[in-house]
mmCIF file with all atom_site columns, C-alpha atoms in Angstrom:
data_model
loop_
_atom_site.group_PDB
_atom_site.id
_atom_site.type_symbol
_atom_site.label_atom_id
_atom_site.label_alt_id
_atom_site.label_comp_id
_atom_site.label_asym_id
_atom_site.label_entity_id
_atom_site.label_seq_id
_atom_site.pdbx_PDB_ins_code
_atom_site.Cartn_x
_atom_site.Cartn_y
_atom_site.Cartn_z
_atom_site.occupancy
_atom_site.B_iso_or_equiv
_atom_site.pdbx_formal_charge
_atom_site.auth_seq_id
_atom_site.auth_comp_id
_atom_site.auth_asym_id
_atom_site.auth_atom_id
_atom_site.pdbx_PDB_model_num
ATOM 1   C CA . UNK A 1 1   ? -57.722 99.732  -68.342 1.00 0.00 ? 4   UNK A CA 1
ATOM 2   C CA . UNK A 1 2   ? -59.923 101.819 -70.562 1.00 0.00 ? 5   UNK A CA 1
ATOM 3   C CA . UNK A 1 3   ? -57.728 101.190 -73.568 1.00 0.00 ? 6   UNK A CA 1
ATOM 4   C CA . UNK A 1 4   ? -57.748 97.425  -72.868 1.00 0.00 ? 7   UNK A CA 1
ATOM 5   C CA . UNK A 1 5   ? -61.547 97.484  -72.669 1.00 0.00 ? 8   UNK A CA 1
ATOM 6   C CA . UNK A 1 6   ? -61.730 99.344  -76.071 1.00 0.00 ? 9   UNK A CA 1
ATOM 7   C CA . UNK A 1 7   ? -59.574 96.668  -77.706 1.00 0.00 ? 10  UNK A CA 1
ATOM 8   C CA . UNK A 1 8   ? -61.548 93.856  -76.120 1.00 0.00 ? 11  UNK A CA 1
ATOM 9   C CA . UNK A 1 9   ? -64.721 95.357  -77.509 1.00 0.00 ? 12  UNK A CA 1
ATOM 10  C CA . UNK A 1 10  ? -63.219 95.120  -81.082 1.00 0.00 ? 13  UNK A CA 1
ATOM 11  C CA . UNK A 1 11  ? -62.638 91.377  -80.426 1.00 0.00 ? 14  UNK A CA 1
ATOM 12  C CA . UNK A 1 12  ? -66.256 90.920  -79.529 1.00 0.00 ? 15  UNK A CA 1
ATOM 13  C CA . UNK A 1 13  ? -67.449 92.265  -82.829 1.00 0.00 ? 16  UNK A CA 1
ATOM 14  C CA . UNK A 1 14  ? -67.227 89.047  -84.894 1.00 0.00 ? 17  UNK A CA 1
ATOM 15  C CA . UNK A 1 15  ? -68.040 89.901  -88.490 1.00 0.00 ? 18  UNK A CA 1
ATOM 16  C CA . UNK A 1 16  ? -71.410 88.788  -89.813 1.00 0.00 ? 19  UNK A CA 1
ATOM 17  C CA . UNK A 1 17  ? -71.025 85.131  -90.308 1.00 0.00 ? 20  UNK A CA 1
ATOM 18  C CA . UNK A 1 18  ? -74.404 83.958  -91.485 1.00 0.00 ? 21  UNK A CA 1
ATOM 19  C CA . UNK A 1 19  ? -74.822 81.515  -88.655 1.00 0.00 ? 22  UNK A CA 1
ATOM 20  C CA . UNK A 1 20  ? -77.258 78.639  -89.322 1.00 0.00 ? 23  UNK A CA 1
ATOM 21  C CA . UNK A 1 21  ? -79.124 78.296  -86.088 1.00 0.00 ? 24  UNK A CA 1
ATOM 22  C CA . UNK A 1 22  ? -81.298 75.417  -87.063 1.00 0.00 ? 25  UNK A CA 1
ATOM 23  C CA . UNK A 1 23  ? -79.726 72.845  -84.845 1.00 0.00 ? 26  UNK A CA 1
ATOM 24  C CA . UNK A 1 24  ? -77.166 72.691  -82.028 1.00 0.00 ? 27  UNK A CA 1
ATOM 25  C CA . UNK A 1 25  ? -74.762 70.744  -84.178 1.00 0.00 ? 28  UNK A CA 1
ATOM 26  C CA . UNK A 1 26  ? -74.916 73.305  -86.974 1.00 0.00 ? 29  UNK A CA 1
ATOM 27  C CA . UNK A 1 27  ? -74.462 76.063  -84.444 1.00 0.00 ? 30  UNK A CA 1
ATOM 28  C CA . UNK A 1 28  ? -71.457 74.367  -82.979 1.00 0.00 ? 31  UNK A CA 1
ATOM 29  C CA . UNK A 1 29  ? -69.964 73.835  -86.482 1.00 0.00 ? 32  UNK A CA 1
ATOM 30  C CA . UNK A 1 30  ? -70.473 77.468  -87.288 1.00 0.00 ? 33  UNK A CA 1
ATOM 31  C CA . UNK A 1 31  ? -68.813 78.574  -84.004 1.00 0.00 ? 34  UNK A CA 1
ATOM 32  C CA . UNK A 1 32  ? -65.861 76.264  -84.814 1.00 0.00 ? 35  UNK A CA 1
ATOM 33  C CA . UNK A 1 33  ? -65.572 77.856  -88.201 1.00 0.00 ? 36  UNK A CA 1
ATOM 34  C CA . UNK A 1 34  ? -65.542 81.397  -86.642 1.00 0.00 ? 37  UNK A CA 1
ATOM 35  C CA . UNK A 1 35  ? -62.965 80.278  -84.054 1.00 0.00 ? 38  UNK A CA 1
ATOM 36  C CA . UNK A 1 36  ? -60.762 78.865  -86.791 1.00 0.00 ? 39  UNK A CA 1
ATOM 37  C CA . UNK A 1 37  ? -60.950 82.002  -88.914 1.00 0.00 ? 40  UNK A CA 1
ATOM 38  C CA . UNK A 1 38  ? -60.003 84.190  -85.894 1.00 0.00 ? 41  UNK A CA 1
ATOM 39  C CA . UNK A 1 39  ? -57.259 81.801  -84.872 1.00 0.00 ? 42  UNK A CA 1
ATOM 40  C CA . UNK A 1 40  ? -55.483 82.162  -88.285 1.00 0.00 ? 43  UNK A CA 1
ATOM 41  C CA . UNK A 1 41  ? -54.577 85.732  -87.195 1.00 0.00 ? 44  UNK A CA 1
ATOM 42  C CA . UNK A 1 42  ? -53.451 84.770  -83.668 1.00 0.00 ? 45  UNK A CA 1
ATOM 43  C CA . UNK A 1 43  ? -51.684 85.322  -81.394 1.00 0.00 ? 46  UNK A CA 1
ATOM 44  C CA . UNK A 1 44  ? -52.333 89.015  -81.533 1.00 0.00 ? 47  UNK A CA 1
ATOM 45  C CA . UNK A 1 45  ? -51.739 91.849  -79.068 1.00 0.00 ? 48  UNK A CA 1
ATOM 46  C CA . UNK A 1 46  ? -54.853 93.498  -77.944 1.00 0.00 ? 49  UNK A CA 1
ATOM 47  C CA . UNK A 1 47  ? -52.962 96.018  -75.756 1.00 0.00 ? 50  UNK A CA 1
ATOM 48  C CA . UNK A 1 48  ? -49.419 96.680  -74.587 1.00 0.00 ? 51  UNK A CA 1
ATOM 49  C CA . UNK A 1 49  ? -49.827 93.956  -71.968 1.00 0.00 ? 52  UNK A CA 1
ATOM 50  C CA . UNK A 1 50  ? -52.524 91.560  -73.166 1.00 0.00 ? 53  UNK A CA 1
ATOM 51  C CA . UNK A 1 51  ? -52.357 89.054  -75.987 1.00 0.00 ? 54  UNK A CA 1
ATOM 52  C CA . UNK A 1 52  ? -55.292 87.075  -77.486 1.00 0.00 ? 55  UNK A CA 1
ATOM 53  C CA . UNK A 1 53  ? -53.833 83.626  -77.756 1.00 0.00 ? 56  UNK A CA 1
ATOM 54  C CA . UNK A 1 54  ? -56.697 81.653  -79.277 1.00 0.00 ? 57  UNK A CA 1
ATOM 55  C CA . UNK A 1 55  ? -60.425 81.323  -79.654 1.00 0.00 ? 58  UNK A CA 1
ATOM 56  C CA . UNK A 1 56  ? -62.154 78.064  -78.991 1.00 0.00 ? 59  UNK A CA 1
ATOM 57  C CA . UNK A 1 57  ? -65.714 76.889  -79.804 1.00 0.00 ? 60  UNK A CA 1
ATOM 58  C CA . UNK A 1 58  ? -67.013 74.949  -76.731 1.00 0.00 ? 61  UNK A CA 1
ATOM 59  C CA . UNK A 1 59  ? -69.871 72.465  -76.631 1.00 0.00 ? 62  UNK A CA 1
ATOM 60  C CA . UNK A 1 60  ? -72.468 73.861  -79.001 1.00 0.00 ? 63  UNK A CA 1
ATOM 61  C CA . UNK A 1 61  ? -73.110 77.220  -77.429 1.00 0.00 ? 64  UNK A CA 1
ATOM 62  C CA . UNK A 1 62  ? -69.934 78.833  -76.078 1.00 0.00 ? 65  UNK A CA 1
ATOM 63  C CA . UNK A 1 63  ? -67.125 80.766  -77.658 1.00 0.00 ? 66  UNK A CA 1
ATOM 64  C CA . UNK A 1 64  ? -64.098 81.153  -75.465 1.00 0.00 ? 67  UNK A CA 1
ATOM 65  C CA . UNK A 1 65  ? -61.418 83.877  -75.804 1.00 0.00 ? 68  UNK A CA 1
ATOM 66  C CA . UNK A 1 66  ? -58.096 82.796  -74.261 1.00 0.00 ? 69  UNK A CA 1
ATOM 67  C CA . UNK A 1 67  ? -56.060 85.862  -73.147 1.00 0.00 ? 70  UNK A CA 1
ATOM 68  C CA . UNK A 1 68  ? -52.552 86.178  -71.675 1.00 0.00 ? 71  UNK A CA 1
ATOM 69  C CA . UNK A 1 69  ? -51.000 89.001  -69.828 1.00 0.00 ? 72  UNK A CA 1
ATOM 70  C CA . UNK A 1 70  ? -47.338 89.334  -70.916 1.00 0.00 ? 73  UNK A CA 1
ATOM 71  C CA . UNK A 1 71  ? -46.155 91.602  -68.111 1.00 0.00 ? 74  UNK A CA 1
ATOM 72  C CA . UNK A 1 72  ? -47.655 90.214  -64.952 1.00 0.00 ? 75  UNK A CA 1
ATOM 73  C CA . UNK A 1 73  ? -47.581 87.000  -62.950 1.00 0.00 ? 76  UNK A CA 1
ATOM 74  C CA . UNK A 1 74  ? -50.531 85.781  -60.974 1.00 0.00 ? 77  UNK A CA 1
ATOM 75  C CA . UNK A 1 75  ? -48.865 87.230  -57.816 1.00 0.00 ? 78  UNK A CA 1
ATOM 76  C CA . UNK A 1 76  ? -48.936 90.743  -59.345 1.00 0.00 ? 79  UNK A CA 1
ATOM 77  C CA . UNK A 1 77  ? -52.718 90.645  -60.058 1.00 0.00 ? 80  UNK A CA 1
ATOM 78  C CA . UNK A 1 78  ? -55.955 91.062  -58.082 1.00 0.00 ? 81  UNK A CA 1
ATOM 79  C CA . UNK A 1 79  ? -57.854 88.088  -59.480 1.00 0.00 ? 82  UNK A CA 1
ATOM 80  C CA . UNK A 1 80  ? -61.263 89.398  -58.364 1.00 0.00 ? 83  UNK A CA 1
ATOM 81  C CA . UNK A 1 81  ? -60.689 92.676  -60.232 1.00 0.00 ? 84  UNK A CA 1
ATOM 82  C CA . UNK A 1 82  ? -60.758 91.005  -63.621 1.00 0.00 ? 85  UNK A CA 1
ATOM 83  C CA . UNK A 1 83  ? -64.374 90.044  -63.383 1.00 0.00 ? 86  UNK A CA 1
ATOM 84  C CA . UNK A 1 84  ? -65.363 93.068  -61.366 1.00 0.00 ? 87  UNK A CA 1
ATOM 85  C CA . UNK A 1 85  ? -63.724 95.485  -63.773 1.00 0.00 ? 88  UNK A CA 1
ATOM 86  C CA . UNK A 1 86  ? -64.093 93.855  -67.236 1.00 0.00 ? 89  UNK A CA 1
ATOM 87  C CA . UNK A 1 87  ? -67.339 91.895  -67.027 1.00 0.00 ? 90  UNK A CA 1
ATOM 88  C CA . UNK A 1 88  ? -69.793 94.875  -66.740 1.00 0.00 ? 91  UNK A CA 1
ATOM 89  C CA . UNK A 1 89  ? -68.181 96.641  -69.667 1.00 0.00 ? 92  UNK A CA 1
ATOM 90  C CA . UNK A 1 90  ? -67.928 93.532  -71.670 1.00 0.00 ? 93  UNK A CA 1
ATOM 91  C CA . UNK A 1 91  ? -71.573 92.588  -70.913 1.00 0.00 ? 94  UNK A CA 1
ATOM 92  C CA . UNK A 1 92  ? -72.740 96.008  -72.020 1.00 0.00 ? 95  UNK A CA 1
ATOM 93  C CA . UNK A 1 93  ? -70.861 95.692  -75.276 1.00 0.00 ? 96  UNK A CA 1
ATOM 94  C CA . UNK A 1 94  ? -72.059 92.141  -76.054 1.00 0.00 ? 97  UNK A CA 1
ATOM 95  C CA . UNK A 1 95  ? -75.700 92.844  -75.118 1.00 0.00 ? 98  UNK A CA 1
ATOM 96  C CA . UNK A 1 96  ? -75.821 96.062  -77.255 1.00 0.00 ? 99  UNK A CA 1
ATOM 97  C CA . UNK A 1 97  ? -73.841 95.042  -80.418 1.00 0.00 ? 100 UNK A CA 1
ATOM 98  C CA . UNK A 1 98  ? -76.143 93.636  -83.185 1.00 0.00 ? 101 UNK A CA 1
ATOM 99  C CA . UNK A 1 99  ? -73.700 90.872  -84.171 1.00 0.00 ? 102 UNK A CA 1
ATOM 100 C CA . UNK A 1 100 ? -73.073 89.590  -80.716 1.00 0.00 ? 103 UNK A CA 1
ATOM 101 C CA . UNK A 1 101 ? -76.611 90.075  -79.518 1.00 0.00 ? 104 UNK A CA 1
ATOM 102 C CA . UNK A 1 102 ? -77.858 87.965  -82.390 1.00 0.00 ? 105 UNK A CA 1
ATOM 103 C CA . UNK A 1 103 ? -75.580 85.146  -81.213 1.00 0.00 ? 106 UNK A CA 1
ATOM 104 C CA . UNK A 1 104 ? -76.701 85.697  -77.598 1.00 0.00 ? 107 UNK A CA 1
ATOM 105 C CA . UNK A 1 105 ? -80.338 85.398  -78.676 1.00 0.00 ? 108 UNK A CA 1
ATOM 106 C CA . UNK A 1 106 ? -79.452 81.970  -80.114 1.00 0.00 ? 109 UNK A CA 1
ATOM 107 C CA . UNK A 1 107 ? -77.923 80.761  -76.845 1.00 0.00 ? 110 UNK A CA 1
ATOM 108 C CA . UNK A 1 108 ? -74.247 81.540  -77.400 1.00 0.00 ? 111 UNK A CA 1
ATOM 109 C CA . UNK A 1 109 ? -72.178 82.304  -74.259 1.00 0.00 ? 112 UNK A CA 1
ATOM 110 C CA . UNK A 1 110 ? -69.046 84.435  -74.472 1.00 0.00 ? 113 UNK A CA 1
ATOM 111 C CA . UNK A 1 111 ? -66.239 83.374  -72.111 1.00 0.00 ? 114 UNK A CA 1
ATOM 112 C CA . UNK A 1 112 ? -62.946 85.166  -71.420 1.00 0.00 ? 115 UNK A CA 1
ATOM 113 C CA . UNK A 1 113 ? -60.176 83.078  -69.907 1.00 0.00 ? 116 UNK A CA 1
ATOM 114 C CA . UNK A 1 114 ? -57.032 84.868  -68.591 1.00 0.00 ? 117 UNK A CA 1
ATOM 115 C CA . UNK A 1 115 ? -53.504 83.423  -67.998 1.00 0.00 ? 118 UNK A CA 1
ATOM 116 C CA . UNK A 1 116 ? -50.473 85.161  -66.553 1.00 0.00 ? 119 UNK A CA 1
ATOM 117 C CA . UNK A 1 117 ? -47.067 85.592  -68.267 1.00 0.00 ? 120 UNK A CA 1
ATOM 118 C CA . UNK A 1 118 ? -46.081 82.121  -67.005 1.00 0.00 ? 121 UNK A CA 1
ATOM 119 C CA . UNK A 1 119 ? -49.231 80.564  -68.524 1.00 0.00 ? 122 UNK A CA 1
ATOM 120 C CA . UNK A 1 120 ? -50.778 80.121  -65.022 1.00 0.00 ? 123 UNK A CA 1
ATOM 121 C CA . UNK A 1 121 ? -54.553 80.350  -64.976 1.00 0.00 ? 124 UNK A CA 1
ATOM 122 C CA . UNK A 1 122 ? -55.747 83.643  -63.426 1.00 0.00 ? 125 UNK A CA 1
ATOM 123 C CA . UNK A 1 123 ? -59.525 83.455  -63.889 1.00 0.00 ? 126 UNK A CA 1
ATOM 124 C CA . UNK A 1 124 ? -62.390 83.754  -66.236 1.00 0.00 ? 127 UNK A CA 1
ATOM 125 C CA . UNK A 1 125 ? -65.817 85.303  -66.660 1.00 0.00 ? 128 UNK A CA 1
ATOM 126 C CA . UNK A 1 126 ? -68.699 84.656  -69.031 1.00 0.00 ? 129 UNK A CA 1
ATOM 127 C CA . UNK A 1 127 ? -71.508 86.731  -70.560 1.00 0.00 ? 130 UNK A CA 1
ATOM 128 C CA . UNK A 1 128 ? -74.562 84.501  -70.990 1.00 0.00 ? 131 UNK A CA 1
ATOM 129 C CA . UNK A 1 129 ? -77.905 84.964  -72.714 1.00 0.00 ? 132 UNK A CA 1
ATOM 130 C CA . UNK A 1 130 ? -79.412 85.422  -69.274 1.00 0.00 ? 133 UNK A CA 1
ATOM 131 C CA . UNK A 1 131 ? -77.050 88.425  -68.694 1.00 0.00 ? 134 UNK A CA 1
ATOM 132 C CA . UNK A 1 132 ? -78.620 90.098  -71.740 1.00 0.00 ? 135 UNK A CA 1
ATOM 133 C CA . UNK A 1 133 ? -82.162 89.169  -70.793 1.00 0.00 ? 136 UNK A CA 1
ATOM 134 C CA . UNK A 1 134 ? -82.579 86.078  -73.018 1.00 0.00 ? 137 UNK A CA 1
#
């Protein structure tokens, strides 16, 4: 689990992208651009068991990471443990990294959506500006 968290942290650190935060439409366009650039390198394994499938810009202020476990079905997993285990660590990383914190300050929410090996929805969690004190 610790290795998975370390890899997920790397995914959070979107390179400096020079976001134009003047309007919601510009912000959404920039998030779409970032998602498109990341998607060019996907799918990509982030651990022995988790694959980052795609990144999606959602309605002006949300960037969504779609993850898939390749080894487990929904019946093998404790759904509640995903948020309970990963969200606090992910929140700490997002709220303390200069790149992601800058995006948080401008209203961007980070959402992580998980699917099992059969593409069945497992669950999701988000880190919002409010989670980081904004």
